Amino acid sequence: MNVIEAISVRRSTRAFLSKSVERDKITTVLEAAVRTPSWANTQPWEVFVATGDTLDRIKKQYQQKHAESAKAAPETPRPTEWPDAAKNRIQQMHKDMKIDCGDAVEQFAALNQSMFNAPAVIYICMDKSLSQWSLYDIGAYSQNILLAAVEQGLAAIQAINLVQYPDVLRRELKIPDNLKITIGIAIGYPDKENKINNFVSRRTSLEETVRFLD
Ligand SMILES: Cc1cc2nc3c(=O)[nH]c(=O)nc-3n(C[C@H](O)[C@H](O)[C@H](O)COP(=O)(O)O)c2cc1C
């Protein structure tokens, strides 16, 4: 598989099989991602991989928090305002999801709340004292994980909902105080029977976002 092919077939998977992911596949993915460029080669990522009993405990506590309507508190806060262009694309995404997934779209919230039933979640943290530029590095690192996952025959999704209860993650993953939890990536084998995975997100044309100036 070449890089352009991997970029174009990758998509966010929102329902996984319970089948566990081979440890060596996750290691291969992380070994590939470690080649991500970063500011002055600072390599700011600190990674915690939750599987098995650890992930089960996290899932149970997340379910409990949802049942209590506990307020989500990701350590990088959700944006409160979007510019019009972004707002329109969010609305379009919801419309497209209904078209592609039909009734399965009603499972969107529940699957988000149950960590997409993923057998493994890669949590990425960085030192709290780092600047926003390191978040840029973390984004690039995440994308390389997603692409390497495709190459390994795995499916994945990065999701803020995976990091919405940091107190649970800190306790279960023994995350040191100096680290900020940035994002979680659920990884595993896709449940191809679940129509929520039929969603193929659209993109704008280049004309809308790119200016060539000769
Ligand atoms: C930082 C970030 C956070 C995201 N959080 C969620 C999430 O909490 N739940 C979810 O279902 N999708 C989440 N997504 C996935 C996006 O909705 C998805 O990437 C986008 O719709 C484009 O679809 P694609 O990944 O299939 O190309 C997130 C994506 C990013 C980059």
mmCIF file of C-alpha atoms and ligand atoms in Angstrom:
data_model
loop_
_atom_site.group_PDB
_atom_site.id
_atom_site.type_symbol
_atom_site.label_atom_id
_atom_site.label_comp_id
_atom_site.label_asym_id
_atom_site.label_seq_id
_atom_site.Cartn_x
_atom_site.Cartn_y
_atom_site.Cartn_z
ATOM 1 C CA MET A 1 0.000 0.000 0.000
ATOM 2 C CA ASN A 2 1.437 3.394 -0.918
ATOM 3 C CA VAL A 3 1.080 6.515 1.231
ATOM 4 C CA ILE A 4 -1.557 8.267 -0.916
ATOM 5 C CA GLU A 5 -3.632 5.080 -0.939
ATOM 6 C CA ALA A 6 -3.391 4.790 2.876
ATOM 7 C CA ILE A 7 -4.389 8.457 3.307
ATOM 8 C CA SER A 8 -7.418 8.027 1.069
ATOM 9 C CA VAL A 9 -8.756 4.737 2.503
ATOM 10 C CA ARG A 10 -8.288 5.716 6.168
ATOM 11 C CA ARG A 11 -11.486 6.705 7.880
ATOM 12 C CA SER A 12 -12.780 6.969 11.423
ATOM 13 C CA THR A 13 -14.231 3.666 12.623
ATOM 14 C CA ARG A 14 -16.952 3.928 15.278
ATOM 15 C CA ALA A 15 -17.762 0.267 15.958
ATOM 16 C CA PHE A 16 -15.116 -2.395 16.606
ATOM 17 C CA LEU A 17 -15.190 -6.169 17.019
ATOM 18 C CA SER A 18 -14.272 -7.388 20.514
ATOM 19 C CA LYS A 19 -11.355 -9.338 18.922
ATOM 20 C CA SER A 20 -8.154 -8.162 20.604
ATOM 21 C CA VAL A 21 -5.334 -6.531 18.660
ATOM 22 C CA GLU A 22 -2.033 -8.376 18.500
ATOM 23 C CA ARG A 23 0.558 -6.590 20.676
ATOM 24 C CA ASP A 24 3.162 -6.753 17.883
ATOM 25 C CA LYS A 25 0.812 -4.883 15.516
ATOM 26 C CA ILE A 26 0.400 -2.059 18.019
ATOM 27 C CA THR A 27 4.169 -2.019 18.529
ATOM 28 C CA THR A 28 4.735 -1.849 14.750
ATOM 29 C CA VAL A 29 2.304 1.084 14.513
ATOM 30 C CA LEU A 30 4.016 2.946 17.368
ATOM 31 C CA GLU A 31 7.472 2.219 15.974
ATOM 32 C CA ALA A 32 6.389 3.766 12.658
ATOM 33 C CA ALA A 33 4.838 6.811 14.351
ATOM 34 C CA VAL A 34 7.977 7.523 16.350
ATOM 35 C CA ARG A 35 9.498 8.811 13.091
ATOM 36 C CA THR A 36 7.080 11.782 13.203
ATOM 37 C CA PRO A 37 8.859 15.155 12.915
ATOM 38 C CA SER A 38 8.629 17.468 15.910
ATOM 39 C CA TRP A 39 9.909 20.875 16.989
ATOM 40 C CA ALA A 40 13.722 20.505 17.336
ATOM 41 C CA ASN A 41 13.152 16.737 17.599
ATOM 42 C CA THR A 42 11.583 17.170 21.043
ATOM 43 C CA GLN A 43 9.287 14.127 20.480
ATOM 44 C CA PRO A 44 6.746 15.387 23.030
ATOM 45 C CA TRP A 45 4.452 12.331 22.954
ATOM 46 C CA GLU A 46 4.077 10.197 26.104
ATOM 47 C CA VAL A 47 1.921 7.178 25.357
ATOM 48 C CA PHE A 48 -0.274 4.885 27.457
ATOM 49 C CA VAL A 49 -1.874 1.879 25.766
ATOM 50 C CA ALA A 50 -4.967 0.545 27.534
ATOM 51 C CA THR A 51 -6.173 -2.987 26.762
ATOM 52 C CA GLY A 52 -7.701 -5.952 28.614
ATOM 53 C CA ASP A 53 -8.760 -5.481 32.254
ATOM 54 C CA THR A 54 -7.377 -1.933 32.392
ATOM 55 C CA LEU A 55 -9.521 -0.798 29.462
ATOM 56 C CA ASP A 56 -12.535 -2.683 30.858
ATOM 57 C CA ARG A 57 -12.207 -0.767 34.135
ATOM 58 C CA ILE A 58 -11.955 2.538 32.252
ATOM 59 C CA LYS A 59 -15.016 1.668 30.142
ATOM 60 C CA LYS A 60 -17.061 0.748 33.226
ATOM 61 C CA GLN A 61 -16.159 4.005 34.974
ATOM 62 C CA TYR A 62 -16.937 6.027 31.841
ATOM 63 C CA GLN A 63 -20.357 4.312 31.596
ATOM 64 C CA GLN A 64 -20.971 5.184 35.237
ATOM 65 C CA LYS A 65 -20.027 8.818 34.595
ATOM 66 C CA HIS A 66 -22.411 8.933 31.632
ATOM 67 C CA ALA A 67 -25.180 7.393 33.738
ATOM 68 C CA GLU A 68 -24.632 10.176 36.294
ATOM 69 C CA SER A 69 -24.488 12.821 33.494
ATOM 70 C CA ALA A 70 -21.030 13.804 34.772
ATOM 71 C CA LYS A 71 -19.659 16.885 33.008
ATOM 72 C CA ALA A 72 -17.021 16.077 30.395
ATOM 73 C CA ALA A 73 -13.730 17.787 31.220
ATOM 74 C CA PRO A 74 -11.087 17.067 28.555
ATOM 75 C CA GLU A 75 -7.765 18.692 29.436
ATOM 76 C CA THR A 76 -7.737 20.488 26.100
ATOM 77 C CA PRO A 77 -11.166 22.165 26.279
ATOM 78 C CA ARG A 78 -13.725 21.812 23.481
ATOM 79 C CA PRO A 79 -14.040 24.909 21.278
ATOM 80 C CA THR A 80 -17.071 27.035 22.157
ATOM 81 C CA GLU A 81 -17.277 28.980 18.876
ATOM 82 C CA TRP A 82 -16.704 27.904 15.296
ATOM 83 C CA PRO A 83 -16.310 30.176 12.257
ATOM 84 C CA ASP A 84 -19.191 29.891 9.751
ATOM 85 C CA ALA A 85 -17.265 27.709 7.294
ATOM 86 C CA ALA A 86 -16.539 25.151 10.032
ATOM 87 C CA LYS A 87 -20.115 25.310 11.363
ATOM 88 C CA ASN A 88 -21.457 24.538 7.876
ATOM 89 C CA ARG A 89 -19.106 21.586 7.490
ATOM 90 C CA ILE A 90 -20.195 20.166 10.859
ATOM 91 C CA GLN A 91 -23.854 20.399 9.796
ATOM 92 C CA GLN A 92 -23.028 18.815 6.446
ATOM 93 C CA MET A 93 -21.207 15.982 8.216
ATOM 94 C CA HIS A 94 -24.312 15.163 10.277
ATOM 95 C CA LYS A 95 -26.473 15.174 7.131
ATOM 96 C CA ASP A 96 -24.020 12.948 5.240
ATOM 97 C CA MET A 97 -23.823 10.551 8.170
ATOM 98 C CA LYS A 98 -27.602 10.054 8.027
ATOM 99 C CA ILE A 99 -27.408 9.379 4.291
ATOM 100 C CA ASP A 100 -24.577 6.844 4.607
ATOM 101 C CA CYS A 101 -25.601 5.095 7.835
ATOM 102 C CA GLY A 102 -29.421 5.294 7.904
ATOM 103 C CA ASP A 103 -30.859 4.262 11.299
ATOM 104 C CA ALA A 104 -27.404 3.269 12.561
ATOM 105 C CA VAL A 105 -26.691 6.967 13.033
ATOM 106 C CA GLU A 106 -28.811 6.755 16.200
ATOM 107 C CA GLN A 107 -26.017 4.677 17.753
ATOM 108 C CA PHE A 108 -23.524 7.525 17.332
ATOM 109 C CA ALA A 109 -23.790 8.829 20.911
ATOM 110 C CA ALA A 110 -23.984 5.386 22.519
ATOM 111 C CA LEU A 111 -20.932 4.161 20.595
ATOM 112 C CA ASN A 112 -19.050 7.290 21.589
ATOM 113 C CA GLN A 113 -20.014 6.648 25.209
ATOM 114 C CA SER A 114 -18.878 3.027 25.080
ATOM 115 C CA MET A 115 -15.500 3.863 23.553
ATOM 116 C CA PHE A 116 -16.714 2.372 20.267
ATOM 117 C CA ASN A 117 -16.333 -1.089 21.912
ATOM 118 C CA ALA A 118 -12.645 -0.882 20.961
ATOM 119 C CA PRO A 119 -10.293 -3.564 22.317
ATOM 120 C CA ALA A 120 -7.427 -1.062 22.680
ATOM 121 C CA VAL A 121 -7.030 2.678 23.191
ATOM 122 C CA ILE A 122 -3.788 4.576 22.701
ATOM 123 C CA TYR A 123 -3.748 7.642 24.961
ATOM 124 C CA ILE A 124 -1.322 10.396 23.986
ATOM 125 C CA CYS A 125 -0.067 12.864 26.584
ATOM 126 C CA MET A 126 2.512 15.653 26.614
ATOM 127 C CA ASP A 127 4.259 17.672 29.313
ATOM 128 C CA LYS A 128 2.004 20.471 30.621
ATOM 129 C CA SER A 129 4.762 23.073 30.257
ATOM 130 C CA LEU A 130 5.071 22.587 26.473
ATOM 131 C CA SER A 131 3.675 25.199 24.060
ATOM 132 C CA GLN A 132 0.884 24.865 21.497
ATOM 133 C CA TRP A 133 3.515 23.906 18.934
ATOM 134 C CA SER A 134 3.879 20.561 20.668
ATOM 135 C CA LEU A 135 0.172 19.954 20.157
ATOM 136 C CA TYR A 136 0.936 20.372 16.457
ATOM 137 C CA ASP A 137 3.549 17.596 16.821
ATOM 138 C CA ILE A 138 1.024 15.393 18.649
ATOM 139 C CA GLY A 139 -1.423 15.865 15.749
ATOM 140 C CA ALA A 140 1.186 14.726 13.246
ATOM 141 C CA TYR A 141 2.079 11.766 15.495
ATOM 142 C CA SER A 142 -1.602 10.792 15.714
ATOM 143 C CA GLN A 143 -2.020 10.871 11.950
ATOM 144 C CA ASN A 144 1.010 8.624 11.523
ATOM 145 C CA ILE A 145 -0.526 6.156 13.997
ATOM 146 C CA LEU A 146 -3.739 6.187 11.938
ATOM 147 C CA LEU A 147 -1.897 5.593 8.663
ATOM 148 C CA ALA A 148 0.340 2.857 10.069
ATOM 149 C CA ALA A 149 -2.812 1.213 11.476
ATOM 150 C CA VAL A 150 -4.306 1.121 7.967
ATOM 151 C CA GLU A 151 -1.151 -0.522 6.664
ATOM 152 C CA GLN A 152 -1.410 -3.156 9.439
ATOM 153 C CA GLY A 153 -5.011 -3.967 8.466
ATOM 154 C CA LEU A 154 -6.386 -2.234 11.554
ATOM 155 C CA ALA A 155 -9.072 0.418 11.945
ATOM 156 C CA ALA A 156 -8.954 3.404 14.300
ATOM 157 C CA ILE A 157 -10.506 6.672 15.403
ATOM 158 C CA GLN A 158 -9.078 9.580 17.330
ATOM 159 C CA ALA A 159 -11.716 11.002 19.639
ATOM 160 C CA ILE A 160 -12.039 13.691 22.258
ATOM 161 C CA ASN A 161 -14.750 11.567 23.864
ATOM 162 C CA LEU A 162 -12.066 9.056 24.787
ATOM 163 C CA VAL A 163 -10.369 11.647 27.011
ATOM 164 C CA GLN A 164 -13.402 13.367 28.515
ATOM 165 C CA TYR A 165 -12.940 11.983 32.041
ATOM 166 C CA PRO A 166 -9.228 12.512 32.786
ATOM 167 C CA ASP A 167 -9.632 11.625 36.478
ATOM 168 C CA VAL A 168 -10.493 8.038 35.476
ATOM 169 C CA LEU A 169 -7.563 7.848 33.042
ATOM 170 C CA ARG A 170 -5.103 9.328 35.525
ATOM 171 C CA ARG A 171 -6.078 6.760 38.141
ATOM 172 C CA GLU A 172 -6.184 3.681 35.889
ATOM 173 C CA LEU A 173 -3.187 4.521 33.688
ATOM 174 C CA LYS A 174 -1.073 6.045 36.472
ATOM 175 C CA ILE A 175 -0.496 9.177 34.414
ATOM 176 C CA PRO A 176 1.975 11.496 36.191
ATOM 177 C CA ASP A 177 0.791 14.995 37.190
ATOM 178 C CA ASN A 178 3.247 16.763 34.873
ATOM 179 C CA LEU A 179 1.523 15.311 31.801
ATOM 180 C CA LYS A 180 -1.542 16.663 30.011
ATOM 181 C CA ILE A 181 -3.821 14.083 28.368
ATOM 182 C CA THR A 182 -4.341 15.276 24.796
ATOM 183 C CA ILE A 183 -6.184 12.632 22.750
ATOM 184 C CA GLY A 184 -7.168 8.978 22.638
ATOM 185 C CA ILE A 185 -7.023 6.720 19.589
ATOM 186 C CA ALA A 186 -9.269 3.653 19.643
ATOM 187 C CA ILE A 187 -7.788 0.873 17.548
ATOM 188 C CA GLY A 188 -8.893 -2.603 16.526
ATOM 189 C CA TYR A 189 -10.770 -4.545 13.870
ATOM 190 C CA PRO A 190 -13.852 -2.887 12.397
ATOM 191 C CA ASP A 191 -17.342 -4.309 12.892
ATOM 192 C CA LYS A 192 -18.250 -4.394 9.219
ATOM 193 C CA GLU A 193 -21.844 -5.362 10.032
ATOM 194 C CA ASN A 194 -22.471 -2.088 11.847
ATOM 195 C CA LYS A 195 -23.716 0.495 9.353
ATOM 196 C CA ILE A 196 -22.231 3.344 11.413
ATOM 197 C CA ASN A 197 -18.969 2.311 9.739
ATOM 198 C CA ASN A 198 -20.495 3.008 6.294
ATOM 199 C CA PHE A 199 -19.871 6.711 6.811
ATOM 200 C CA VAL A 200 -17.363 8.170 4.382
ATOM 201 C CA SER A 201 -16.772 11.817 5.260
ATOM 202 C CA ARG A 202 -16.748 14.291 2.370
ATOM 203 C CA ARG A 203 -14.129 16.967 1.749
ATOM 204 C CA THR A 204 -14.262 20.415 0.211
ATOM 205 C CA SER A 205 -12.771 20.961 -3.221
ATOM 206 C CA LEU A 206 -9.255 22.376 -3.339
ATOM 207 C CA GLU A 207 -10.716 25.578 -4.839
ATOM 208 C CA GLU A 208 -12.440 26.257 -1.505
ATOM 209 C CA THR A 209 -9.329 26.047 0.677
ATOM 210 C CA VAL A 210 -6.208 26.411 -1.462
ATOM 211 C CA ARG A 211 -4.851 29.552 -3.151
ATOM 212 C CA PHE A 212 -2.072 29.250 -5.706
ATOM 213 C CA LEU A 213 -0.287 32.554 -6.284
ATOM 214 C CA ASP A 214 2.155 32.623 -9.209
HETATM 215 C C1 LIG B 1 -9.161 15.966 17.448
HETATM 216 C C2 LIG B 1 -10.295 15.097 16.962
HETATM 217 C C3 LIG B 1 -11.283 14.701 17.849
HETATM 218 C C4 LIG B 1 -12.331 13.880 17.410
HETATM 219 N N1 LIG B 1 -13.273 13.462 18.317
HETATM 220 C C5 LIG B 1 -14.264 12.628 17.920
HETATM 221 C C6 LIG B 1 -15.197 12.133 18.871
HETATM 222 O O1 LIG B 1 -15.136 12.416 20.071
HETATM 223 N N2 LIG B 1 -16.170 11.306 18.418
HETATM 224 C C7 LIG B 1 -16.276 10.940 17.093
HETATM 225 O O2 LIG B 1 -17.186 10.173 16.767
HETATM 226 N N3 LIG B 1 -15.380 11.374 16.181
HETATM 227 C C8 LIG B 1 -14.382 12.196 16.565
HETATM 228 N N4 LIG B 1 -13.442 12.630 15.657
HETATM 229 C C9 LIG B 1 -13.478 12.122 14.263
HETATM 230 C C10 LIG B 1 -13.955 13.183 13.266
HETATM 231 O O3 LIG B 1 -15.348 13.359 13.385
HETATM 232 C C11 LIG B 1 -13.563 12.698 11.864
HETATM 233 O O4 LIG B 1 -12.158 12.660 11.757
HETATM 234 C C12 LIG B 1 -14.115 13.598 10.751
HETATM 235 O O5 LIG B 1 -15.519 13.574 10.729
HETATM 236 C C13 LIG B 1 -13.597 13.161 9.374
HETATM 237 O O6 LIG B 1 -13.943 11.799 9.158
HETATM 238 P P1 LIG B 1 -12.840 10.700 8.837
HETATM 239 O O7 LIG B 1 -11.895 10.632 10.006
HETATM 240 O O8 LIG B 1 -13.636 9.404 8.675
HETATM 241 O O9 LIG B 1 -12.139 11.095 7.574
HETATM 242 C C14 LIG B 1 -12.396 13.452 16.061
HETATM 243 C C15 LIG B 1 -11.384 13.859 15.175
HETATM 244 C C16 LIG B 1 -10.343 14.647 15.614
HETATM 245 C C17 LIG B 1 -9.254 15.038 14.636
#
